[in-house]
Coordinates of C-alpha atoms in Angstrom, one line a residue:
X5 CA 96.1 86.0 87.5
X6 CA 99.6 87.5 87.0
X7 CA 100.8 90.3 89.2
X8 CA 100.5 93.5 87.1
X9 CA 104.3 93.8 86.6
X10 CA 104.8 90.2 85.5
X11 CA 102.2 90.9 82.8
X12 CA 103.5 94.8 81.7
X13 CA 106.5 92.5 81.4
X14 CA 105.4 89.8 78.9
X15 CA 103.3 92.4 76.9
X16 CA 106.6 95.4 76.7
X17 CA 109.3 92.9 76.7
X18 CA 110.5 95.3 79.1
X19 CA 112.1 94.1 82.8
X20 CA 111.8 97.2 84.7
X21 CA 113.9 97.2 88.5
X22 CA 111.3 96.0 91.1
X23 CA 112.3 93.7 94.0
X24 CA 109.4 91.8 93.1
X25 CA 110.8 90.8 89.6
X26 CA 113.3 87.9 89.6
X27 CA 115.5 89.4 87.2
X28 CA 119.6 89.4 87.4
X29 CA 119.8 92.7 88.4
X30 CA 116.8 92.1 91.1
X31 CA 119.0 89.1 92.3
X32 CA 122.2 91.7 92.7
X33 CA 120.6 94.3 94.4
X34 CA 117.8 92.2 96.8
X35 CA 120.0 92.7 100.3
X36 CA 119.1 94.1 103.1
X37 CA 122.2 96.5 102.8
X38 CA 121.4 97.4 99.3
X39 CA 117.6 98.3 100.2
X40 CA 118.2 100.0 103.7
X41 CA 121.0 102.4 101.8
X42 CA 118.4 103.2 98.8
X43 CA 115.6 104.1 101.9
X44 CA 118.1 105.9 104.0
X45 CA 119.3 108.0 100.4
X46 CA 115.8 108.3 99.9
X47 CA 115.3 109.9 103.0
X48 CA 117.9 112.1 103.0
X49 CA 116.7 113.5 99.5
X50 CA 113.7 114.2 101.1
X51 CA 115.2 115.9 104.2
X52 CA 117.6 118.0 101.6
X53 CA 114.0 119.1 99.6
X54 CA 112.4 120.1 102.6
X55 CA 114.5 122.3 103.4
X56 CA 115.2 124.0 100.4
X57 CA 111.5 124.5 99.8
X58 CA 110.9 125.9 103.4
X59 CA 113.7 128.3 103.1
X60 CA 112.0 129.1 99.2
X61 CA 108.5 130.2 100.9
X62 CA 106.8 128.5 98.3
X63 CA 105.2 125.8 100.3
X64 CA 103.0 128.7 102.0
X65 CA 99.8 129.0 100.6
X66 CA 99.6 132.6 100.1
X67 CA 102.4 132.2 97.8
X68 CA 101.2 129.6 95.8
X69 CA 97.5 131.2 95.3
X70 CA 99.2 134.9 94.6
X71 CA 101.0 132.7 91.8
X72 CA 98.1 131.6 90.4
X73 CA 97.3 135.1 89.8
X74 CA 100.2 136.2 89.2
X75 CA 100.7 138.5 92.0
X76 CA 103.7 136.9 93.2
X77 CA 106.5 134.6 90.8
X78 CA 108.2 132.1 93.9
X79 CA 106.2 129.2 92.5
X80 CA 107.4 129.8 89.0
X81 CA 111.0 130.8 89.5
X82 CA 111.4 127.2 91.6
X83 CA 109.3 125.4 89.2
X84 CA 110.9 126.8 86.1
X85 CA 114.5 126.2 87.6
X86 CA 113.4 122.9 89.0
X87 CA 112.3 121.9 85.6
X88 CA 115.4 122.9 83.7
X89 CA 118.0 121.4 86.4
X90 CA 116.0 117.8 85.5
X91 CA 116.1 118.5 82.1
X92 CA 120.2 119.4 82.7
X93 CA 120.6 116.3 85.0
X94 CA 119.0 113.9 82.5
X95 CA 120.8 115.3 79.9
X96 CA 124.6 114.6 81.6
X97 CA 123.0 111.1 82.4
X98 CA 122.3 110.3 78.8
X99 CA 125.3 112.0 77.6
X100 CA 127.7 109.3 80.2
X101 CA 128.3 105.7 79.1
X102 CA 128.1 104.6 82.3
X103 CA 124.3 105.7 82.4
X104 CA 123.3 106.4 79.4
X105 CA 121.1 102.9 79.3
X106 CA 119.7 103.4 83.0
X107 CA 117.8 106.8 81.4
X108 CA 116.6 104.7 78.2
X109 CA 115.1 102.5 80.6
X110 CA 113.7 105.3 83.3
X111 CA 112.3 106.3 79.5
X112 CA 110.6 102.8 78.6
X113 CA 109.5 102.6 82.2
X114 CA 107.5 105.3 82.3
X115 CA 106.3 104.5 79.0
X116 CA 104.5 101.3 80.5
X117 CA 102.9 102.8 83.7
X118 CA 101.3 105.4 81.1
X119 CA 100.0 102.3 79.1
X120 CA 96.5 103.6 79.9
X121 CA 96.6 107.2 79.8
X122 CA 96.2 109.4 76.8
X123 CA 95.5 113.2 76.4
X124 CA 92.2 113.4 78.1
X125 CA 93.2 111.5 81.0
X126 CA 96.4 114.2 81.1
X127 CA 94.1 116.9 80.5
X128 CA 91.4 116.2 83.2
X129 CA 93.3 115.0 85.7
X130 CA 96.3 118.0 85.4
X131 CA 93.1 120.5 85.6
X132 CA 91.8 118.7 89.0
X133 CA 95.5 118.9 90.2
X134 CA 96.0 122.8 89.3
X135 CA 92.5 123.3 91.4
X136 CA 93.2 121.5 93.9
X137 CA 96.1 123.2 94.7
X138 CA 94.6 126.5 93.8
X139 CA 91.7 125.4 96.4
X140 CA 94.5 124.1 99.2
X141 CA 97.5 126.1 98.4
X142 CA 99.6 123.4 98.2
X143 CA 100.4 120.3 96.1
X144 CA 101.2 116.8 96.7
X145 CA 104.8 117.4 97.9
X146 CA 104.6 120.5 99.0
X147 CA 101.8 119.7 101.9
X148 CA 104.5 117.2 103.5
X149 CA 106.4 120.6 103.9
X150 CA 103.3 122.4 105.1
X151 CA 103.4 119.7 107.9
X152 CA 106.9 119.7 108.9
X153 CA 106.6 124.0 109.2
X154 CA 103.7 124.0 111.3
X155 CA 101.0 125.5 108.7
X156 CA 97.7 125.8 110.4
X157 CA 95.1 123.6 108.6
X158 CA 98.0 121.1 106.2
X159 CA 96.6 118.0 108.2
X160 CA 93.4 118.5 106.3
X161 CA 95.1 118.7 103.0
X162 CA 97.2 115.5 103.9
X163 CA 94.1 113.7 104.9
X164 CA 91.9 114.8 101.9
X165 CA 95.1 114.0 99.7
X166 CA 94.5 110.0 101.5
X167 CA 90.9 110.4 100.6
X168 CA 91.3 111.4 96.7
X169 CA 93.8 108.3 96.3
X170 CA 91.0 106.4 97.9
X171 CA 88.2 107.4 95.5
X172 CA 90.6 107.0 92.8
X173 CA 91.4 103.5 93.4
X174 CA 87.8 102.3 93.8
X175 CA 87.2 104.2 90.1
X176 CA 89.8 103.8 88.2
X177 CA 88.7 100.7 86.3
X178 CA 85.5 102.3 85.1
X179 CA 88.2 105.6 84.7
X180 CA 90.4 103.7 82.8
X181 CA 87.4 102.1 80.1
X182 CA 86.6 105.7 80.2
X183 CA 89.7 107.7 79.2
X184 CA 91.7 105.1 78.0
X185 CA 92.7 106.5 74.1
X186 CA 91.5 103.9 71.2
X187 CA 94.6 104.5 69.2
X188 CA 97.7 104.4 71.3
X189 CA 100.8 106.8 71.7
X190 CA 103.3 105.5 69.6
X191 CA 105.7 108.1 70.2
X192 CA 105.5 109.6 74.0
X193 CA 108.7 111.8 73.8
X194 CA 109.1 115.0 72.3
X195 CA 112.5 114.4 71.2
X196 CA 111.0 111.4 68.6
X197 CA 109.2 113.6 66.7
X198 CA 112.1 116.1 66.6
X199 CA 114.2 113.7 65.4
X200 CA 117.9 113.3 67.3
X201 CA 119.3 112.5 70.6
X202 CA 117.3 113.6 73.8
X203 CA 120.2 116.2 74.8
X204 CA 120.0 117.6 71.5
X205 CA 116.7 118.9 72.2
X206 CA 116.9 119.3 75.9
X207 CA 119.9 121.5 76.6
X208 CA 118.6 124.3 74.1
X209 CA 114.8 123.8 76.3
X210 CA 117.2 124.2 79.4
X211 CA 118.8 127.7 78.3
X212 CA 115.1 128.8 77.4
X213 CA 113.7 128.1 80.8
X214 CA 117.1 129.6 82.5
X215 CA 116.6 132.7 80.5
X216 CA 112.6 133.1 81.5
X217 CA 113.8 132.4 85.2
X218 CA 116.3 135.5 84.8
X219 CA 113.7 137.7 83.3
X220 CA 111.1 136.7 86.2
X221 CA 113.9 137.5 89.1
X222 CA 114.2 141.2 86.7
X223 CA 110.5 141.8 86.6
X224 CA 110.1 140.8 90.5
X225 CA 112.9 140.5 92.5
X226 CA 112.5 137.8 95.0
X227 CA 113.7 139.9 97.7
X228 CA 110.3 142.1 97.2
X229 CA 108.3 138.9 97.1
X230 CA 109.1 137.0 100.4
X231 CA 110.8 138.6 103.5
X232 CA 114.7 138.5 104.0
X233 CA 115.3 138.1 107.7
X234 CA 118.4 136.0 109.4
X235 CA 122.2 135.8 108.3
X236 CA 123.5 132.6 106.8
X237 CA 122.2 129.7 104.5
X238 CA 120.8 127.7 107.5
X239 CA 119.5 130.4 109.5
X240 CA 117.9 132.6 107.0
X241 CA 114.4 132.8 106.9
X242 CA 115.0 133.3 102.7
X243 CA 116.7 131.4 99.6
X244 CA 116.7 132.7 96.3
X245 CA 113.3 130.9 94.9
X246 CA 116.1 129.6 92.1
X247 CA 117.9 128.0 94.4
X248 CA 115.4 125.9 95.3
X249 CA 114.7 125.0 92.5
X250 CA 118.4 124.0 91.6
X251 CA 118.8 122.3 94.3
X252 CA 115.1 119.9 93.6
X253 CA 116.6 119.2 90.2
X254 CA 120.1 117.8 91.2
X255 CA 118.2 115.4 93.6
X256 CA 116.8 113.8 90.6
X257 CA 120.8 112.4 89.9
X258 CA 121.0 110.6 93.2
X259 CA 117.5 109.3 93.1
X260 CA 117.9 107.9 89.4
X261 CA 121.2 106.2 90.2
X262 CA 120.0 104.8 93.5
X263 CA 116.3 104.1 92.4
X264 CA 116.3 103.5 89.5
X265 CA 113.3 106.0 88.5
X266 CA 112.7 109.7 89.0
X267 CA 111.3 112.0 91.5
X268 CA 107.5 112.2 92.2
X269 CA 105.6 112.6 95.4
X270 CA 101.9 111.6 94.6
X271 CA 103.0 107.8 95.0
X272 CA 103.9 107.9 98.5
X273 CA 100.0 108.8 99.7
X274 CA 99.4 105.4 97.3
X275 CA 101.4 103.2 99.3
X276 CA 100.3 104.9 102.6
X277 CA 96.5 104.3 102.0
X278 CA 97.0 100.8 100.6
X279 CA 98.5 100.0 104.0
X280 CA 95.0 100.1 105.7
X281 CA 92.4 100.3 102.3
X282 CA 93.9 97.4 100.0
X283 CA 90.7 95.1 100.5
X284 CA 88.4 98.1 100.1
X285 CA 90.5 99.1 96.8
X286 CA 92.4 96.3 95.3
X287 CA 94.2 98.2 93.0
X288 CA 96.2 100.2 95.3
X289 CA 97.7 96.6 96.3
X290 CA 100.5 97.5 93.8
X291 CA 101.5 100.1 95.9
X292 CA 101.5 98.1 99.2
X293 CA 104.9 96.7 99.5
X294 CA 108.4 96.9 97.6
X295 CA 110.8 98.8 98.4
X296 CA 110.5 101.1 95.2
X297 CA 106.8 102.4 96.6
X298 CA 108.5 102.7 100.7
X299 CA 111.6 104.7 99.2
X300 CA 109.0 107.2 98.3
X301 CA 107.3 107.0 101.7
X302 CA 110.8 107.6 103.2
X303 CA 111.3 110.9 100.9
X304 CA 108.6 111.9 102.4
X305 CA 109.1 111.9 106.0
X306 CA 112.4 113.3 104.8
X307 CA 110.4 116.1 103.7
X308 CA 108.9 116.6 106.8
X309 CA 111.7 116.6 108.4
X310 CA 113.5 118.7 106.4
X311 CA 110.8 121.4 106.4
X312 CA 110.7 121.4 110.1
X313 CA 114.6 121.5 110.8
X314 CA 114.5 124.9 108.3
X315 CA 111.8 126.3 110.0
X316 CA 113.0 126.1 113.2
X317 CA 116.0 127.1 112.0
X318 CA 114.8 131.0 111.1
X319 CA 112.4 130.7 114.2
X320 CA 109.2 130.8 111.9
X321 CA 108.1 127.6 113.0
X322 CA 104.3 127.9 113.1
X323 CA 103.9 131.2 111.8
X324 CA 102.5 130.5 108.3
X325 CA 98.9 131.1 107.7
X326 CA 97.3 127.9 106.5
X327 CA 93.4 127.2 104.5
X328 CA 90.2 126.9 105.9
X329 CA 90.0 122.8 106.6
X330 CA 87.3 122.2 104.6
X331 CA 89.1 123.8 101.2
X332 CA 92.6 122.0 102.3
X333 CA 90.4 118.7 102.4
X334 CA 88.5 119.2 99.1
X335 CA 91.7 120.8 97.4
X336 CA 93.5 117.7 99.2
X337 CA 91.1 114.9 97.4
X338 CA 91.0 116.7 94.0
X339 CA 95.4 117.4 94.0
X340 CA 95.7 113.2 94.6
X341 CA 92.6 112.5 92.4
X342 CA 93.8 114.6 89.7
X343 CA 97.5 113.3 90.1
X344 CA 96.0 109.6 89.7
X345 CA 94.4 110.5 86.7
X346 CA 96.9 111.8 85.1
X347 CA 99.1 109.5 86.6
X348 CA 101.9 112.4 87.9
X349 CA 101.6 115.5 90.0
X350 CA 103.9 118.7 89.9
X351 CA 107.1 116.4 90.4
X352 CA 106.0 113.4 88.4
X353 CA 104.5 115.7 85.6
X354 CA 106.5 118.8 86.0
X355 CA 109.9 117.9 86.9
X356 CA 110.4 114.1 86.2
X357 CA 108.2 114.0 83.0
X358 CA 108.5 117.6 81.5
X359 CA 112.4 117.3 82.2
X360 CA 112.6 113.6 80.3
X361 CA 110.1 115.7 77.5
X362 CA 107.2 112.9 77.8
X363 CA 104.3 114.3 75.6
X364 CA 101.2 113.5 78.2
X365 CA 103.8 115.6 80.8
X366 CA 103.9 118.4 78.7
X367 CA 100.4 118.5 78.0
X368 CA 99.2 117.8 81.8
X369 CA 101.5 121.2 83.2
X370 CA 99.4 123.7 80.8
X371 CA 96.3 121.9 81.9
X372 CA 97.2 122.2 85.8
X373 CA 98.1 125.7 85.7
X374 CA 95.4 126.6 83.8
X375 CA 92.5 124.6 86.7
X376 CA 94.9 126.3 88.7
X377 CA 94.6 130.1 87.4
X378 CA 90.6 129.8 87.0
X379 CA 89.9 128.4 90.1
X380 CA 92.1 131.3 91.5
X381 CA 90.1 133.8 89.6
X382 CA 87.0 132.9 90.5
X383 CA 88.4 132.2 94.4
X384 CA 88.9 136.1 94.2
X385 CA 86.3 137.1 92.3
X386 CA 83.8 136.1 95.6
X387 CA 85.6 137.5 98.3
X388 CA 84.1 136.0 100.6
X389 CA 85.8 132.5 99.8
X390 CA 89.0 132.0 102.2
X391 CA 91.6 133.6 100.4
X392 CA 94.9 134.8 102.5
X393 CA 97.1 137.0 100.6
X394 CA 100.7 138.4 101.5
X395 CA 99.4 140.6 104.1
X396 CA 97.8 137.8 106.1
X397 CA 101.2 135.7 106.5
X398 CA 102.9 136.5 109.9
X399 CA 106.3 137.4 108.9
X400 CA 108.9 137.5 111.9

């Protein structure tokens, strides 16, 4: 039997960058020097997100459920301004000769790992992500920063995040006969349809979502959303939520020029559970070794890192209310479920895929936010469901 990127391979014509590949450009890059550089970058990225995200508040729970129903606009104003600084960064990295051909094949690279995946499978599974979060406050890369700022409870989400992988792994051949479309895509990106170059289209998209991040910060200042406390960048306990989100979308530069992909965070639980679950689900072998799958692992624990140095940083260490267990599990299992499915999570979907304007992308963000936004209604429609709010966050 061939290994699954030996056959995409043959069947695309396609030679994506995989140490496992014996390509020329596998055979240039496959030293230790080369790899330990791309998982200490990787890392670093991660550290450099962390941060920014802790110093955003939008990794709290509160924040993220009061965004959901749209009591409170940190989540949006970082996502918004995360998505358009992809899109920006993409478009200078098409627009160079120098790597102009490393985006068309990011492009044709994602086109193949979404072989399988058509509308439905984007529609479910970006639903099950926006209720998981809804249900856990968090998603996938945000409960890495949970952990590294001390939020009461993000363990649960972590390990229910492990478990949704887990299930999805055992399923996802039945999943795949399932949702798999009988017609396939023939054209994934918007910019095909459209007709022109991908810039073309994107930069105008980019002005759009800078002007709708302006009239958010009008409507609700983010000084009124989240405390201001502390004087400097490091010490503050507060960034501009659009900051953030800056800062998230000019990682995606170094991380495409050193990895060769772009930025997504549901992938490192993959290669986590495969470490210990690979004969129990033998499709998460894939994500067992290579340095491609560990880079993510290392962004990761760069996250946590990151989150932890900013906390401590502002002295708020600790202080942010977390979820009852039991919903950060289940919201845990349905965000990774969800993220399988659709095969992309906030930052695969909405940063990576919305910013390169991949159809299934744009159509698996509406479906998240709207799981998200009903699950949040009903949450606080019954009451009695564990629901902190703004005033329940210990502010220092």
């Amino acid at each position: 039997m061939l290994d699954p990127l030996r056959r995409r391979q043959q069947e695309t014509g396609f030679q994506p960058y995989d140490d496992r590949l014996d390509t020329e450009h596998g055979k240039q890059k496959q030293t230790f020097g080369w790899q330990s550089l791309r998982l200490f970058t990787s890392a670093l990225g991660g550290v450099v997100f962390g941060f920014a995200v802790e110093k955003s508040r939008v990794f709290e729970p509160s924040v993220i459920r009061d965004q959901m129903l749209f009591g409170r606009f940190v989540m949006m104003k970082v996502f918004l301004a995360a998505s358009a600084t992809s899109m920006f960064s993409f478009s200078i990295l098409t627009m160079l000769p120098a790597t102009s051909q490393l985006i068309a094949s990011i492009r044709q690279a994602r086109v193949c790992s979404l072989g399988s995946k058509g509308v439905l499978s984007s529609i479910l599974g970006g639903a099950m992500l926006g209720t998981g979060m809804t249900l856990s406050g968090a998603y996938p890369g945000m409960v890495l920063a949970q952990a590294g700022a001390g939020v009461s409870g993000a363990i649960y989400t972590l390990l229910g995040g492990l478990l949704g992988v887990a299930c999805y792994g055992m399923m996802e051949p039945a999943i795949v006969r399932a949702t798999k479309p009988d017609i396939p895509i023939q054209r994934h990106y918007l910019h095909e349809h459209v007709g022109g170059p991908y810039f073309t289209l994107a930069l105008p998209i980019v002005a759009v979502l800078g002007i709708g991040v302006f009239g958010l910060e009008l409507y609700a200042p983010w000084t009124s959303e989240v405390p201001v406390a502390g004087e400097g960048m490091l010490t503050s306990l507060s960034w501009p939520p659009y900051l953030a989100g800056i800062v998230t979308g000019l990682l995606q530069i170094p991380w495409v020029i050193m990895n060769r992909s772009t930025l997504g965070s549901s992938g490192s639980y993959c290669t986590v559970a495969s470490q210990v679950l690979q004969k129990l689900c033998p499709n998460l072998s894939r994500y067992s070794s290579c340095v491609d799958n560990w880079c993510k692992v290392f962004n990761a624990g760069g996250t946590v890192i990151g989150a932890y140095l900013s906390a401590s940083s502002s002295g708020y260490l600790g202080h942010a209310a977390g979820v009852a267990p039991v919903l950060g599990c289940i919201g845990g299992a349905l965000m990774l479920f969800g993220s399988r499915l659709a095969a992309g999570c906030t930052s695969g979907h909405g940063l990576s895929g919305m910013g390169l304007l991949n159809l299934l992308s744009l159509t698996a963000v509406p479906a998240m936010f709207a799981g998200g936004i009903a699950t949040a209604l009903v949450m606080n429609y019954h009451s009695d469901v564990d629901y902190p709010t703004v005033d329940s966050v210990l502010y220092v």
